[in-house]
Amino acid sequence: SVPTFAQSTEAADKSGISFDKKVFDFGDVLRENKNYTCTFILENKTDKPLVLLAVKTSCSCLKASYIRRPLRVGQTTEIVMTLEAAKMDRGLFNRVIEVQTNAGTAYITVRGNSIEKR
């Protein structure tokens, strides 16, 4: 089952994994357009080095880019999400992304509306 927003926030807080935002809304994305990107900033609020093990997306239209080096306590890193609009179906979308670390799993979300033309 997909965690609710409240569950994912609570899980992230307990694990010490912190994000600058939990949800990014792309708004309207044109399907014939190129790729859209957004960035989530992850901060290590644990008391030991944090390692990003995997970032799992729920569809082939979404790709994650991140660095797999340990984060010292208080250090930040970027997770860049790329949305390939041409691969999407028309309509509203809400994609949950699973961020797996050595301190536990957290969830972030991207959403928006895939349209043909304005």
C-alpha positions as a printed NumPy array, in Angstrom:
array([[  0.   ,   0.   ,   0.   ],
       [  1.102,   3.559,  -0.681],
       [  1.73 ,   5.543,   2.501],
       [ -0.366,   8.573,   3.198],
       [  1.294,  11.97 ,   3.404],
       [  1.058,  11.975,   7.218],
       [  2.681,   8.548,   7.472],
       [  5.557,   9.505,   5.175],
       [  6.239,  12.738,   7.075],
       [  6.192,  10.906,  10.402],
       [  8.5  ,   8.158,   9.065],
       [ 10.957,  10.713,   7.722],
       [ 11.014,  12.639,  10.997],
       [ 11.663,   9.492,  13.077],
       [ 14.44 ,   8.279,  10.78 ],
       [ 16.242,  11.634,  10.689],
       [ 15.825,  11.984,   6.933],
       [ 14.631,  15.507,   6.168],
       [ 13.506,  17.076,   2.853],
       [ 13.057,  20.744,   1.923],
       [  9.607,  19.697,   0.6  ],
       [  7.654,  16.44 ,   0.465],
       [  5.563,  17.273,  -2.621],
       [  6.382,  19.067,  -5.878],
       [  3.53 ,  20.141,  -8.173],
       [  4.564,  20.545, -11.821],
       [  1.181,  22.104, -12.686],
       [  0.311,  21.661, -16.379],
       [  2.937,  19.772, -18.388],
       [  2.75 ,  19.616, -22.183],
       [  3.099,  16.031, -23.411],
       [  4.879,  17.008, -26.654],
       [  7.368,  19.063, -24.683],
       [ 10.766,  17.892, -23.528],
       [ 11.562,  16.843, -19.991],
       [ 10.636,  18.682, -16.796],
       [ 12.811,  18.574, -13.687],
       [ 12.482,  19.363,  -9.996],
       [ 14.913,  19.053,  -7.108],
       [ 14.379,  17.751,  -3.587],
       [ 17.039,  18.637,  -0.998],
       [ 17.699,  15.833,   1.477],
       [ 19.398,  16.619,   4.792],
       [ 20.983,  14.152,   7.187],
       [ 19.475,  14.873,  10.61 ],
       [ 20.576,  11.521,  12.038],
       [ 23.543,  11.059,  14.37 ],
       [ 25.576,   8.986,  11.872],
       [ 26.528,   9.049,   8.174],
       [ 23.496,   8.683,   5.901],
       [ 23.736,   6.666,   2.699],
       [ 21.216,   6.943,  -0.131],
       [ 20.751,   3.314,  -1.206],
       [ 18.065,   3.712,  -3.882],
       [ 15.429,   6.09 ,  -5.223],
       [ 12.536,   4.102,  -6.686],
       [  9.939,   5.685,  -8.937],
       [  6.476,   4.337,  -9.668],
       [  6.578,   4.756, -13.468],
       [  8.968,   4.746, -16.428],
       [  8.177,   8.429, -17.097],
       [ 10.098,   9.459, -13.968],
       [ 13.868,   9.216, -13.495],
       [ 15.913,   9.996, -10.385],
       [ 19.438,  11.401, -10.318],
       [ 21.442,  11.482,  -7.095],
       [ 24.917,  10.95 ,  -5.672],
       [ 25.563,   7.774,  -3.711],
       [ 28.153,   9.098,  -1.267],
       [ 27.629,   9.092,   2.511],
       [ 26.285,  12.333,   3.976],
       [ 27.856,  13.51 ,   7.189],
       [ 25.552,  14.683,   9.972],
       [ 23.951,  17.977,   8.883],
       [ 25.088,  17.617,   5.26 ],
       [ 22.649,  17.937,   2.34 ],
       [ 22.377,  16.444,  -1.136],
       [ 20.054,  16.854,  -4.111],
       [ 17.697,  14.317,  -5.618],
       [ 16.818,  15.571,  -9.103],
       [ 13.627,  14.116, -10.571],
       [ 13.159,  14.212, -14.352],
       [  9.656,  13.844, -15.76 ],
       [  9.539,  12.605, -19.37 ],
       [  6.236,  14.172, -20.377],
       [  5.947,  12.383, -23.739],
       [  5.716,   9.016, -21.926],
       [  2.765,  10.08 , -19.783],
       [ -0.943,   9.511, -20.24 ],
       [ -3.142,  12.605, -20.382],
       [ -4.674,  13.836, -17.166],
       [ -3.829,  14.344, -13.521],
       [ -0.907,  12.398, -12.089],
       [  0.434,  11.768,  -8.595],
       [  3.664,   9.742,  -8.37 ],
       [  5.118,   8.544,  -5.071],
       [  8.911,   8.141,  -4.972],
       [ 10.528,   5.799,  -2.446],
       [ 13.829,   7.04 ,  -1.013],
       [ 15.728,   4.166,   0.614],
       [ 18.579,   4.961,   3.006],
       [ 20.55 ,   3.148,   5.682],
       [ 18.379,   5.002,   8.256],
       [ 15.075,   3.875,   6.746],
       [ 12.715,   4.684,   3.897],
       [ 11.047,   8.025,   3.209],
       [  8.578,   9.097,   0.531],
       [  8.364,  12.173,  -1.674],
       [  5.721,  12.941,  -4.317],
       [  5.485,  14.697,  -7.665],
       [  2.15 ,  15.6  ,  -9.196],
       [  0.642,  17.639, -11.983],
       [ -1.598,  17.548, -15.035],
       [ -0.447,  16.143, -18.373],
       [ -2.075,  18.05 , -21.272],
       [ -1.825,  18.051, -25.082],
       [ -1.723,  21.776, -25.908],
       [ -2.741,  25.006, -24.248]])
